């Protein structure tokens, strides 16, 4: 055992100070619990709800520790549904991680000479500031209100840091032994928790350089780590009869392949050395979403203060942050989940930064008793103000999932559609749509009878078209999918919208019937049979959904498209991801879903919805209808006010408004020392084979309704892409929607890209276009101008001259 760093009490000996950790936990747990999702969600969160309940095995790496922890929690906390209990577990674990940060900063306060300078009462605020700054950070809060294993990863790593700091401060090896147990448990949970091992090793050797020669301590540490590995025995015990998960984990190949997530390694170390500046810019953008600028300044001050006052903890935190950030920022999936860990470490530094001005206390106090108390009150106010402002801001932006019922509504809709029908249908769905149904099937006796509908999981192993053919060949009466799949349309199938589903039909489709029949011809060529209008009321800024049923009596050689008017707003829909008139079969019924974005500038009230048709190939903007007019009135739509409308200055100052959901605030392109801003007219010269740097700034206008992909294309004069990049925003780091909305209204994101112009690209003039499209539907978000009209589906930034 080494001599302790300090034998001073943590921050005092009063009973109030001893209760502070419990108070921190209670407050944060209440905050997360009150804003937690009430039930099931889409995708992985639902898996984390039902797999522990049935003692299954989750997707790689398996999460043995989480499964056992969640199962124990679901037994000991019999409150509400299993889904709600799992969400509540995340709230408790998140509150525990925040409390751990409080304890770490308190240890650092006790170990430093600052304890002699700052009055005992004020020494409470440094750890409290660190804890509350982390608790109200967007990323941590979002993970604390829904079932997930990543908040457990963050909590485990905070325990690592606290045990090491505790060992360093007290010199007692029992804390090192507990650290070994915690590391062992982390191995059974997720590999991301082990990224700090090099930092841990450096710190342990810096504290006790002769540790490698102390065999007894090393054996104790190894034994404790082996004890922590005990949850791994769950896999071979449970695998042979597991109700959900792999059944081959009694074999070494099956065991090792699952716990090391071999199939997911393609996501690791995705970026090279040339991308590191861009990745640093991505991190800065994400950091700004977590902490206000004063907090970021304090965390920088805190790191510097640690280097000066407590170099060994500074070594631990500094090397820990370096290891985690280098790994996480060069990964392309689960980035926000992995960043929970470095954000926790940075909040520790922010708490320490509060101590930096401590030497000023003596001089302030000497200036006068009244001034000293006034300074202390102001200090406490400022320390508590920033986390409070952050909490209120996040609540106003809609971070709470308390009202998130989209997944529950999906389950209800599926049961209403199929339960008891005896239809013998098949519902083909990707992971995110099946997991909520599995939660109800496994934990709420909500399994659907296969005589009504069979749930079929479609993954990358089986293409969508092949999966449909398999079901049809097995005699299924009908096949449905939950979302629009262009791959099915390209394979020749028809996708007929039916409320929350699409029915997959082998053409020609002849049995689709509109809810509101209509018999109107456009130029005597296209027949409008009717329409569905799921709702006749819509809020400002949201889309009005319209499903049209159409047909032709003979083939059309040109592309015709409908358009709609709502009040003074006109929507000219684009042709992407639609079955174009050139592909329609004579006599078949073609049903297409359209969305009309209601502009933020449209005053609430009642407006007539008009429908018209245009001949895009022939250049005729308005075709004559059989009614004798260019449009036909469908219904009266009630436009309601919306409390989430963005400020007018945001819309007016933006480069483009994409679908009333995301604004492109700024776009800057650079090649060498030459740069341009969005809307440039003079070509930006780029040499073939050299990189073109582009930095986009996105702004969430409202809560996103889908996971959007950013597309960046260099196009020629005919509009054909010659260079492109399509990916999730911020290089995969920050999706707009993953299981639930991730971007919050009012948030801004800096999104940098480095595009290398092909060396063999012909010299000449090109244009740079950007935009967003749905990840699964591939349908582009329309550009909405200030009057609410649709202005295409891409933003042309400016010309590029390849030399």
Short mmCIF file of C-alpha atoms in Angstrom, two decimals, residues 246-741:
data_model
loop_
_atom_site.label_atom_id
_atom_site.label_comp_id
_atom_site.label_asym_id
_atom_site.label_seq_id
_atom_site.Cartn_x
_atom_site.Cartn_y
_atom_site.Cartn_z
CA UNK A 246 -27.88 -17.34 -31.23
CA UNK A 247 -28.04 -20.99 -30.21
CA UNK A 248 -24.41 -21.90 -30.96
CA UNK A 249 -22.59 -20.12 -28.12
CA UNK A 250 -21.46 -23.35 -26.52
CA UNK A 251 -18.95 -23.59 -29.35
CA UNK A 252 -15.84 -21.43 -29.29
CA UNK A 253 -16.52 -20.14 -32.81
CA UNK A 254 -20.07 -19.11 -32.00
CA UNK A 255 -19.09 -17.62 -28.64
CA UNK A 256 -16.09 -15.64 -29.91
CA UNK A 257 -17.81 -14.42 -33.06
CA UNK A 258 -20.75 -13.02 -31.11
CA UNK A 259 -18.98 -11.36 -28.18
CA UNK A 260 -16.43 -9.69 -30.48
CA UNK A 261 -19.11 -8.51 -32.96
CA UNK A 262 -17.06 -9.64 -35.93
CA UNK A 263 -19.71 -8.66 -38.46
CA UNK A 264 -19.70 -5.04 -37.28
CA UNK A 265 -15.98 -4.31 -37.49
CA UNK A 266 -16.39 -2.64 -40.87
CA UNK A 267 -17.60 0.45 -38.97
CA UNK A 268 -14.30 0.89 -37.11
CA UNK A 269 -11.44 3.24 -38.11
CA UNK A 270 -13.36 4.47 -41.11
CA UNK A 271 -11.47 7.77 -41.51
CA UNK A 272 -7.84 8.43 -42.41
CA UNK A 273 -5.25 10.96 -41.33
CA UNK A 274 -6.43 13.52 -43.89
CA UNK A 275 -9.91 13.49 -42.30
CA UNK A 276 -8.83 14.27 -38.74
CA UNK A 277 -9.36 18.03 -38.94
CA UNK A 278 -12.89 17.43 -40.19
CA UNK A 279 -13.50 14.91 -37.42
CA UNK A 280 -12.27 17.47 -34.89
CA UNK A 281 -14.77 19.95 -36.31
CA UNK A 282 -17.53 17.33 -35.96
CA UNK A 283 -16.55 16.83 -32.32
CA UNK A 284 -16.65 20.57 -31.70
CA UNK A 285 -20.12 20.74 -33.20
CA UNK A 286 -21.33 17.89 -30.98
CA UNK A 287 -19.58 19.29 -27.91
CA UNK A 288 -21.39 22.61 -28.36
CA UNK A 289 -24.69 20.74 -28.26
CA UNK A 290 -23.79 19.30 -24.86
CA UNK A 291 -22.23 22.20 -23.00
CA UNK A 292 -22.58 25.98 -23.19
CA UNK A 293 -19.47 27.98 -24.07
CA UNK A 294 -18.80 29.01 -20.43
CA UNK A 295 -18.86 25.34 -19.45
CA UNK A 296 -16.46 24.44 -22.28
CA UNK A 297 -14.16 27.23 -21.10
CA UNK A 298 -14.29 25.83 -17.58
CA UNK A 299 -13.44 22.31 -18.73
CA UNK A 300 -10.36 23.62 -20.55
CA UNK A 301 -9.36 25.56 -17.44
CA UNK A 302 -10.01 22.45 -15.36
CA UNK A 303 -7.70 20.28 -17.46
CA UNK A 304 -4.94 22.88 -17.22
CA UNK A 305 -5.52 23.24 -13.48
CA UNK A 306 -5.20 19.48 -13.03
CA UNK A 307 -1.91 19.45 -14.92
CA UNK A 308 -0.57 22.08 -12.53
CA UNK A 309 -2.05 20.87 -9.23
CA UNK A 310 -2.77 17.15 -9.65
CA UNK A 311 -0.61 15.80 -12.50
CA UNK A 312 -1.47 12.13 -11.99
CA UNK A 313 -5.25 12.57 -12.30
CA UNK A 314 -4.46 14.91 -15.22
CA UNK A 315 -2.56 12.05 -16.86
CA UNK A 316 -5.51 9.73 -16.29
CA UNK A 317 -8.14 12.09 -17.71
CA UNK A 318 -5.97 13.35 -20.58
CA UNK A 319 -4.90 9.92 -21.86
CA UNK A 320 -8.42 8.57 -21.26
CA UNK A 321 -9.95 11.30 -23.42
CA UNK A 322 -7.34 10.80 -26.13
CA UNK A 323 -8.00 7.04 -26.34
CA UNK A 324 -11.79 7.36 -26.46
CA UNK A 325 -11.98 10.31 -28.82
CA UNK A 326 -9.51 8.89 -31.34
CA UNK A 327 -11.52 5.67 -31.48
CA UNK A 328 -15.02 7.12 -31.40
CA UNK A 329 -14.53 9.95 -33.88
CA UNK A 330 -13.13 7.51 -36.42
CA UNK A 331 -16.14 5.20 -36.13
CA UNK A 332 -19.24 5.62 -38.29
CA UNK A 333 -21.98 4.08 -36.15
CA UNK A 334 -23.13 4.55 -32.53
CA UNK A 335 -20.92 7.63 -32.29
CA UNK A 336 -23.29 9.57 -30.05
CA UNK A 337 -23.65 6.53 -27.79
CA UNK A 338 -19.88 6.12 -27.52
CA UNK A 339 -19.40 9.84 -26.86
CA UNK A 340 -21.30 9.47 -23.59
CA UNK A 341 -18.03 8.32 -22.06
CA UNK A 342 -15.76 11.24 -23.04
CA UNK A 343 -18.58 13.69 -22.21
CA UNK A 344 -18.61 12.27 -18.68
CA UNK A 345 -14.84 12.78 -18.42
CA UNK A 346 -15.13 16.33 -19.75
CA UNK A 347 -17.78 17.17 -17.16
CA UNK A 348 -15.26 16.13 -14.49
CA UNK A 349 -12.82 18.65 -15.94
CA UNK A 350 -15.55 21.32 -15.98
CA UNK A 351 -16.23 20.72 -12.30
CA UNK A 352 -12.55 21.05 -11.51
CA UNK A 353 -12.47 24.24 -13.56
CA UNK A 354 -14.81 25.81 -11.01
CA UNK A 355 -11.95 25.58 -8.51
CA UNK A 356 -9.48 27.50 -10.66
CA UNK A 357 -10.38 30.99 -9.36
CA UNK A 358 -10.14 29.74 -5.77
CA UNK A 359 -7.05 31.86 -4.88
CA UNK A 360 -9.18 34.95 -5.51
CA UNK A 361 -11.39 34.09 -2.56
CA UNK A 362 -8.89 35.36 0.00
CA UNK A 363 -8.47 38.71 -1.72
CA UNK A 364 -12.24 39.09 -2.18
CA UNK A 365 -12.89 38.22 1.43
CA UNK A 366 -10.28 40.71 2.62
CA UNK A 367 -11.99 43.45 0.64
CA UNK A 368 -14.90 43.29 3.05
CA UNK A 369 -17.24 40.82 4.65
CA UNK A 370 -20.23 42.03 2.63
CA UNK A 371 -18.34 41.83 -0.65
CA UNK A 372 -17.12 38.34 0.19
CA UNK A 373 -20.64 37.05 0.78
CA UNK A 374 -21.92 38.81 -2.35
CA UNK A 375 -19.18 37.18 -4.43
CA UNK A 376 -20.02 33.77 -2.98
CA UNK A 377 -23.72 34.14 -3.72
CA UNK A 378 -22.95 35.26 -7.28
CA UNK A 379 -20.58 32.32 -7.71
CA UNK A 380 -23.16 29.80 -6.54
CA UNK A 381 -25.80 31.42 -8.75
CA UNK A 382 -23.60 31.16 -11.84
CA UNK A 383 -22.64 27.56 -11.09
CA UNK A 384 -26.28 26.54 -10.84
CA UNK A 385 -27.51 28.83 -13.63
CA UNK A 386 -25.87 27.18 -16.62
CA UNK A 387 -27.16 23.63 -15.99
CA UNK A 388 -30.60 25.05 -15.21
CA UNK A 389 -30.67 27.04 -18.46
CA UNK A 390 -29.52 23.95 -20.35
CA UNK A 391 -32.29 21.87 -18.77
CA UNK A 392 -35.01 24.40 -19.58
CA UNK A 393 -33.73 24.82 -23.14
CA UNK A 394 -33.75 21.07 -23.77
CA UNK A 395 -37.24 20.72 -22.35
CA UNK A 396 -38.51 23.54 -24.56
CA UNK A 397 -36.93 21.90 -27.59
CA UNK A 398 -38.75 18.65 -26.87
CA UNK A 399 -36.06 16.35 -25.52
CA UNK A 400 -38.66 14.53 -23.42
CA UNK A 401 -39.94 11.19 -24.70
CA UNK A 402 -42.86 11.20 -22.29
CA UNK A 403 -45.28 11.81 -25.16
CA UNK A 404 -43.48 9.59 -27.68
CA UNK A 405 -46.07 7.00 -28.70
CA UNK A 406 -45.16 6.40 -32.34
CA UNK A 407 -43.97 2.84 -31.71
CA UNK A 408 -46.96 2.01 -29.52
CA UNK A 409 -49.27 3.43 -32.20
CA UNK A 410 -47.53 1.26 -34.78
CA UNK A 411 -48.13 -1.87 -32.70
CA UNK A 412 -51.78 -0.91 -32.17
CA UNK A 413 -52.28 -0.27 -35.89
CA UNK A 414 -50.79 -3.63 -36.86
CA UNK A 415 -52.97 -5.49 -34.36
CA UNK A 416 -56.09 -3.67 -35.51
CA UNK A 417 -55.29 -4.41 -39.13
CA UNK A 418 -54.57 -8.15 -38.81
CA UNK A 419 -55.74 -9.61 -35.48
CA UNK A 420 -58.59 -12.05 -36.01
CA UNK A 421 -58.82 -11.52 -39.77
CA UNK A 422 -57.53 -14.94 -40.79
CA UNK A 423 -55.99 -13.22 -43.81
CA UNK A 424 -52.86 -15.34 -43.88
CA UNK A 425 -50.78 -12.32 -44.82
CA UNK A 426 -47.07 -11.66 -44.32
CA UNK A 427 -45.63 -8.49 -42.86
CA UNK A 428 -42.06 -8.03 -44.05
CA UNK A 429 -40.14 -5.54 -41.96
CA UNK A 430 -36.66 -4.43 -41.01
CA UNK A 431 -35.36 -4.61 -37.45
CA UNK A 432 -36.76 -1.31 -36.18
CA UNK A 433 -40.37 -2.17 -37.03
CA UNK A 434 -40.36 -5.73 -35.68
CA UNK A 435 -38.85 -5.11 -32.25
CA UNK A 436 -41.88 -3.22 -30.83
CA UNK A 437 -44.10 -6.12 -31.95
CA UNK A 438 -41.74 -8.58 -30.26
CA UNK A 439 -41.94 -6.64 -26.99
CA UNK A 440 -45.70 -7.07 -26.93
CA UNK A 441 -45.45 -10.69 -28.08
CA UNK A 442 -42.87 -11.71 -25.46
CA UNK A 443 -43.88 -9.57 -22.47
CA UNK A 444 -47.54 -8.57 -22.86
CA UNK A 445 -49.18 -11.65 -24.38
CA UNK A 446 -49.58 -9.72 -27.60
CA UNK A 447 -48.39 -12.29 -30.12
CA UNK A 448 -50.12 -12.24 -33.50
CA UNK A 449 -51.52 -15.50 -34.88
CA UNK A 450 -49.73 -16.67 -38.03
CA UNK A 451 -53.13 -17.47 -39.52
CA UNK A 452 -53.69 -13.71 -39.44
CA UNK A 453 -50.20 -12.46 -40.30
CA UNK A 454 -46.67 -13.82 -40.22
CA UNK A 455 -43.94 -11.44 -39.09
CA UNK A 456 -40.90 -11.84 -41.35
CA UNK A 457 -37.54 -10.23 -40.54
CA UNK A 458 -35.79 -8.91 -43.64
CA UNK A 459 -32.05 -8.23 -43.31
CA UNK A 460 -29.19 -7.64 -45.71
CA UNK A 461 -28.82 -11.41 -46.08
CA UNK A 462 -32.05 -11.62 -48.13
CA UNK A 463 -32.97 -8.85 -50.60
CA UNK A 464 -36.43 -7.38 -50.26
CA UNK A 465 -37.66 -8.63 -53.62
CA UNK A 466 -36.49 -12.18 -52.88
CA UNK A 467 -38.21 -12.06 -49.49
CA UNK A 468 -41.50 -11.06 -51.14
CA UNK A 469 -41.29 -13.85 -53.72
CA UNK A 470 -40.63 -16.41 -51.00
CA UNK A 471 -43.81 -15.42 -49.17
CA UNK A 472 -45.91 -15.45 -52.32
CA UNK A 473 -44.56 -18.87 -53.27
CA UNK A 474 -45.45 -20.16 -49.79
CA UNK A 475 -49.06 -19.27 -50.48
CA UNK A 476 -49.40 -16.10 -48.46
CA UNK A 477 -52.51 -14.24 -49.59
CA UNK A 478 -50.97 -10.79 -49.30
CA UNK A 479 -47.60 -9.24 -48.46
CA UNK A 480 -47.15 -5.94 -46.64
CA UNK A 481 -44.21 -3.70 -45.73
CA UNK A 482 -44.22 -0.85 -43.18
CA UNK A 483 -42.37 1.70 -45.29
CA UNK A 484 -41.71 2.61 -48.90
CA UNK A 485 -39.00 0.39 -50.39
CA UNK A 486 -37.69 1.54 -53.80
CA UNK A 487 -36.00 -1.84 -54.27
CA UNK A 488 -39.42 -3.46 -54.51
CA UNK A 489 -40.64 -0.92 -57.03
CA UNK A 490 -37.48 -1.39 -59.10
CA UNK A 491 -38.08 -5.15 -59.01
CA UNK A 492 -41.44 -4.58 -60.74
CA UNK A 493 -43.79 -4.71 -57.76
CA UNK A 494 -46.43 -2.10 -56.99
CA UNK A 495 -46.56 -0.53 -53.53
CA UNK A 496 -50.13 0.44 -52.60
CA UNK A 497 -50.43 2.70 -49.51
CA UNK A 498 -52.83 1.41 -46.84
CA UNK A 499 -52.73 3.74 -43.83
CA UNK A 500 -49.52 2.81 -41.96
CA UNK A 501 -48.58 0.02 -44.40
CA UNK A 502 -47.82 -0.59 -48.06
CA UNK A 503 -49.31 -3.62 -49.79
CA UNK A 504 -46.93 -5.29 -52.22
CA UNK A 505 -48.72 -6.28 -55.41
CA UNK A 506 -47.63 -8.05 -58.58
CA UNK A 507 -48.82 -5.78 -61.43
CA UNK A 508 -51.29 -4.95 -62.65
CA UNK A 509 -52.88 -3.65 -59.46
CA UNK A 510 -56.64 -3.67 -59.85
CA UNK A 511 -58.24 -3.90 -56.40
CA UNK A 512 -57.20 -0.64 -54.74
CA UNK A 513 -60.16 1.52 -53.73
CA UNK A 514 -60.00 5.17 -52.60
CA UNK A 515 -61.81 6.36 -49.50
CA UNK A 516 -63.08 9.41 -51.40
CA UNK A 517 -64.09 8.43 -54.98
CA UNK A 518 -63.49 10.94 -57.76
CA UNK A 519 -63.86 10.66 -61.51
CA UNK A 520 -61.80 13.41 -63.15
CA UNK A 521 -59.64 13.21 -66.28
CA UNK A 522 -56.50 15.21 -66.94
CA UNK A 523 -56.26 16.09 -70.63
CA UNK A 524 -58.38 12.99 -71.35
CA UNK A 525 -55.33 10.80 -70.67
CA UNK A 526 -54.93 10.34 -66.90
CA UNK A 527 -57.94 9.40 -64.81
CA UNK A 528 -58.04 10.49 -61.17
CA UNK A 529 -60.12 7.80 -59.47
CA UNK A 530 -60.12 9.28 -55.98
CA UNK A 531 -58.03 9.99 -52.96
CA UNK A 532 -57.41 9.25 -49.29
CA UNK A 533 -56.93 12.08 -46.84
CA UNK A 534 -55.80 10.60 -43.49
CA UNK A 535 -56.43 13.92 -41.77
CA UNK A 536 -58.24 17.11 -42.73
CA UNK A 537 -56.37 19.12 -40.10
CA UNK A 538 -52.68 19.94 -40.12
CA UNK A 539 -50.41 22.18 -38.07
CA UNK A 540 -48.37 24.98 -39.58
CA UNK A 541 -45.00 23.64 -40.72
CA UNK A 542 -46.15 20.02 -40.91
CA UNK A 543 -47.00 18.01 -44.05
CA UNK A 544 -50.49 17.24 -45.28
CA UNK A 545 -50.62 13.68 -46.58
CA UNK A 546 -52.63 12.93 -49.71
CA UNK A 547 -52.94 9.52 -51.39
CA UNK A 548 -54.04 9.63 -55.01
CA UNK A 549 -55.54 6.77 -57.04
CA UNK A 550 -54.92 7.13 -60.79
CA UNK A 551 -54.97 5.13 -63.99
CA UNK A 552 -54.48 5.37 -67.75
CA UNK A 553 -56.30 3.59 -70.55
CA UNK A 554 -53.28 3.50 -72.84
CA UNK A 555 -49.52 3.88 -72.31
CA UNK A 556 -48.12 7.36 -71.70
CA UNK A 557 -44.85 8.28 -73.33
CA UNK A 558 -44.36 11.42 -71.22
CA UNK A 559 -43.97 12.09 -67.51
CA UNK A 560 -47.06 13.65 -65.95
CA UNK A 561 -47.26 14.65 -62.30
CA UNK A 562 -50.01 16.00 -60.04
CA UNK A 563 -49.64 19.22 -58.10
CA UNK A 564 -51.65 20.71 -55.26
CA UNK A 565 -52.61 24.12 -53.92
CA UNK A 566 -53.55 24.96 -50.36
CA UNK A 567 -54.52 28.58 -50.09
CA UNK A 568 -51.67 30.52 -51.68
CA UNK A 569 -49.27 27.58 -51.32
CA UNK A 570 -48.48 25.44 -54.33
CA UNK A 571 -46.71 22.08 -54.19
CA UNK A 572 -45.10 20.90 -57.41
CA UNK A 573 -43.99 17.39 -56.51
CA UNK A 574 -40.80 15.85 -57.87
CA UNK A 575 -40.48 12.53 -59.65
CA UNK A 576 -37.89 10.84 -57.44
CA UNK A 577 -38.88 7.54 -55.77
CA UNK A 578 -42.22 7.34 -57.56
CA UNK A 579 -43.78 5.10 -60.16
CA UNK A 580 -43.71 7.42 -63.17
CA UNK A 581 -46.49 7.54 -65.73
CA UNK A 582 -44.18 5.99 -68.35
CA UNK A 583 -44.23 2.77 -66.25
CA UNK A 584 -48.00 2.59 -65.69
CA UNK A 585 -49.82 -0.33 -67.24
CA UNK A 586 -53.11 0.43 -69.01
CA UNK A 587 -56.08 -0.22 -66.75
CA UNK A 588 -54.15 -0.73 -63.52
CA UNK A 589 -54.76 1.41 -60.44
CA UNK A 590 -51.71 3.34 -59.33
CA UNK A 591 -51.78 4.66 -55.76
CA UNK A 592 -49.11 7.13 -54.65
CA UNK A 593 -48.57 8.95 -51.38
CA UNK A 594 -47.76 12.67 -51.57
CA UNK A 595 -46.90 15.18 -48.87
CA UNK A 596 -47.69 18.87 -49.08
CA UNK A 597 -45.50 20.87 -46.65
CA UNK A 598 -47.64 23.56 -45.03
CA UNK A 599 -45.42 26.66 -44.81
CA UNK A 600 -44.57 28.25 -41.47
CA UNK A 601 -45.79 31.56 -42.90
CA UNK A 602 -49.33 30.34 -43.63
CA UNK A 603 -51.76 31.87 -41.09
CA UNK A 604 -53.95 29.35 -39.26
CA UNK A 605 -57.42 29.00 -40.72
CA UNK A 606 -59.44 26.98 -43.22
CA UNK A 607 -58.23 26.57 -46.81
CA UNK A 608 -59.48 24.73 -49.87
CA UNK A 609 -57.24 21.95 -51.17
CA UNK A 610 -57.04 21.95 -54.97
CA UNK A 611 -55.51 19.30 -57.22
CA UNK A 612 -54.16 19.73 -60.73
CA UNK A 613 -51.94 17.96 -63.25
CA UNK A 614 -48.83 18.96 -65.21
CA UNK A 615 -47.08 17.49 -68.25
CA UNK A 616 -43.42 17.68 -67.26
CA UNK A 617 -42.05 16.19 -70.49
CA UNK A 618 -44.17 18.48 -72.68
CA UNK A 619 -43.53 21.60 -70.62
CA UNK A 620 -47.21 22.19 -69.84
CA UNK A 621 -47.51 23.45 -66.26
CA UNK A 622 -51.32 23.10 -66.10
CA UNK A 623 -53.46 20.56 -67.92
CA UNK A 624 -57.16 21.03 -68.53
CA UNK A 625 -59.32 18.73 -66.41
CA UNK A 626 -62.62 17.20 -67.45
CA UNK A 627 -64.31 19.66 -65.07
CA UNK A 628 -63.38 22.46 -67.46
CA UNK A 629 -60.87 23.93 -65.03
CA UNK A 630 -57.17 23.40 -64.38
CA UNK A 631 -57.77 22.24 -60.78
CA UNK A 632 -60.43 20.40 -58.84
CA UNK A 633 -61.30 21.18 -55.22
CA UNK A 634 -60.95 18.18 -52.94
CA UNK A 635 -61.58 19.18 -49.32
CA UNK A 636 -61.39 22.06 -46.89
CA UNK A 637 -58.29 21.76 -44.72
CA UNK A 638 -58.03 23.23 -41.25
CA UNK A 639 -54.57 24.67 -40.59
CA UNK A 640 -53.74 24.82 -36.88
CA UNK A 641 -51.09 26.91 -35.10
CA UNK A 642 -47.76 25.33 -34.16
CA UNK A 643 -45.74 26.31 -31.09
CA UNK A 644 -42.53 24.95 -32.66
CA UNK A 645 -42.32 27.43 -35.53
CA UNK A 646 -38.76 28.71 -36.06
CA UNK A 647 -37.91 32.39 -36.00
CA UNK A 648 -38.45 34.23 -39.29
CA UNK A 649 -34.82 35.38 -39.29
CA UNK A 650 -33.72 31.74 -39.46
CA UNK A 651 -35.84 31.06 -42.54
CA UNK A 652 -34.89 34.33 -44.20
CA UNK A 653 -31.16 33.87 -43.56
CA UNK A 654 -30.98 30.21 -44.58
CA UNK A 655 -29.55 29.04 -47.87
CA UNK A 656 -32.48 26.63 -48.18
CA UNK A 657 -35.39 25.20 -46.22
CA UNK A 658 -35.65 21.45 -46.77
CA UNK A 659 -39.14 20.13 -46.20
CA UNK A 660 -39.84 22.52 -43.30
CA UNK A 661 -37.66 20.21 -41.20
CA UNK A 662 -34.03 21.17 -41.75
CA UNK A 663 -32.50 24.44 -42.89
CA UNK A 664 -29.18 24.68 -44.64
CA UNK A 665 -27.82 27.74 -42.88
CA UNK A 666 -24.48 27.95 -44.62
CA UNK A 667 -22.29 26.12 -47.13
CA UNK A 668 -18.63 26.90 -47.72
CA UNK A 669 -16.47 25.21 -50.33
CA UNK A 670 -12.68 25.37 -50.47
CA UNK A 671 -9.96 24.09 -52.75
CA UNK A 672 -6.47 25.03 -51.67
CA UNK A 673 -6.56 28.70 -50.69
CA UNK A 674 -9.60 29.47 -52.80
CA UNK A 675 -13.02 29.47 -51.18
CA UNK A 676 -16.64 30.18 -51.99
CA UNK A 677 -19.90 30.61 -50.06
CA UNK A 678 -23.25 29.12 -51.05
CA UNK A 679 -24.80 30.74 -54.07
CA UNK A 680 -21.47 31.65 -55.66
CA UNK A 681 -21.43 32.53 -59.36
CA UNK A 682 -17.73 32.59 -60.16
CA UNK A 683 -16.55 28.98 -60.60
CA UNK A 684 -14.39 27.48 -57.88
CA UNK A 685 -11.30 26.06 -59.56
CA UNK A 686 -10.31 22.54 -58.50
CA UNK A 687 -7.54 20.39 -59.89
CA UNK A 688 -8.40 16.83 -60.86
CA UNK A 689 -7.08 14.41 -58.25
CA UNK A 690 -7.19 17.07 -55.50
CA UNK A 691 -9.67 17.37 -52.62
CA UNK A 692 -12.63 19.68 -52.53
CA UNK A 693 -13.52 20.68 -48.97
CA UNK A 694 -17.16 21.46 -48.18
CA UNK A 695 -18.57 22.52 -44.81
CA UNK A 696 -22.34 22.51 -44.38
CA UNK A 697 -24.20 23.99 -41.42
CA UNK A 698 -27.57 22.40 -40.72
CA UNK A 699 -30.28 23.74 -38.42
CA UNK A 700 -33.23 21.70 -37.13
CA UNK A 701 -36.37 23.71 -37.82
CA UNK A 702 -38.62 21.18 -36.11
CA UNK A 703 -38.56 17.59 -34.88
CA UNK A 704 -37.33 15.41 -37.79
CA UNK A 705 -39.74 12.72 -38.96
CA UNK A 706 -37.20 10.40 -40.56
CA UNK A 707 -33.55 9.45 -40.69
CA UNK A 708 -32.14 11.55 -43.51
CA UNK A 709 -29.11 10.98 -45.68
CA UNK A 710 -26.98 13.90 -46.88
CA UNK A 711 -26.18 13.82 -50.58
CA UNK A 712 -23.38 15.87 -52.12
CA UNK A 713 -22.95 15.54 -55.88
CA UNK A 714 -20.74 17.15 -58.47
CA UNK A 715 -22.93 17.13 -61.59
CA UNK A 716 -22.27 17.89 -65.22
CA UNK A 717 -24.29 20.11 -67.52
CA UNK A 718 -26.87 17.35 -68.07
CA UNK A 719 -27.41 16.92 -64.32
CA UNK A 720 -25.56 13.59 -64.15
CA UNK A 721 -23.43 12.99 -61.02
CA UNK A 722 -19.72 12.55 -61.72
CA UNK A 723 -18.69 12.58 -58.05
CA UNK A 724 -20.89 11.87 -55.06
CA UNK A 725 -21.05 11.28 -51.35
CA UNK A 726 -24.23 10.02 -49.66
CA UNK A 727 -24.16 9.36 -45.92
CA UNK A 728 -25.67 10.06 -42.52
CA UNK A 729 -24.96 13.64 -41.30
CA UNK A 730 -21.60 14.43 -39.72
CA UNK A 731 -19.96 11.39 -41.23
CA UNK A 732 -22.38 9.02 -39.51
CA UNK A 733 -21.93 10.69 -36.12
CA UNK A 734 -25.34 12.29 -35.66
CA UNK A 735 -28.43 10.85 -37.40
CA UNK A 736 -31.53 13.01 -37.50
CA UNK A 737 -33.70 10.10 -36.36
CA UNK A 738 -32.54 6.80 -34.88
CA UNK A 739 -35.34 4.83 -33.16
CA UNK A 740 -36.75 8.26 -32.16
CA UNK A 741 -36.00 11.89 -33.18
#
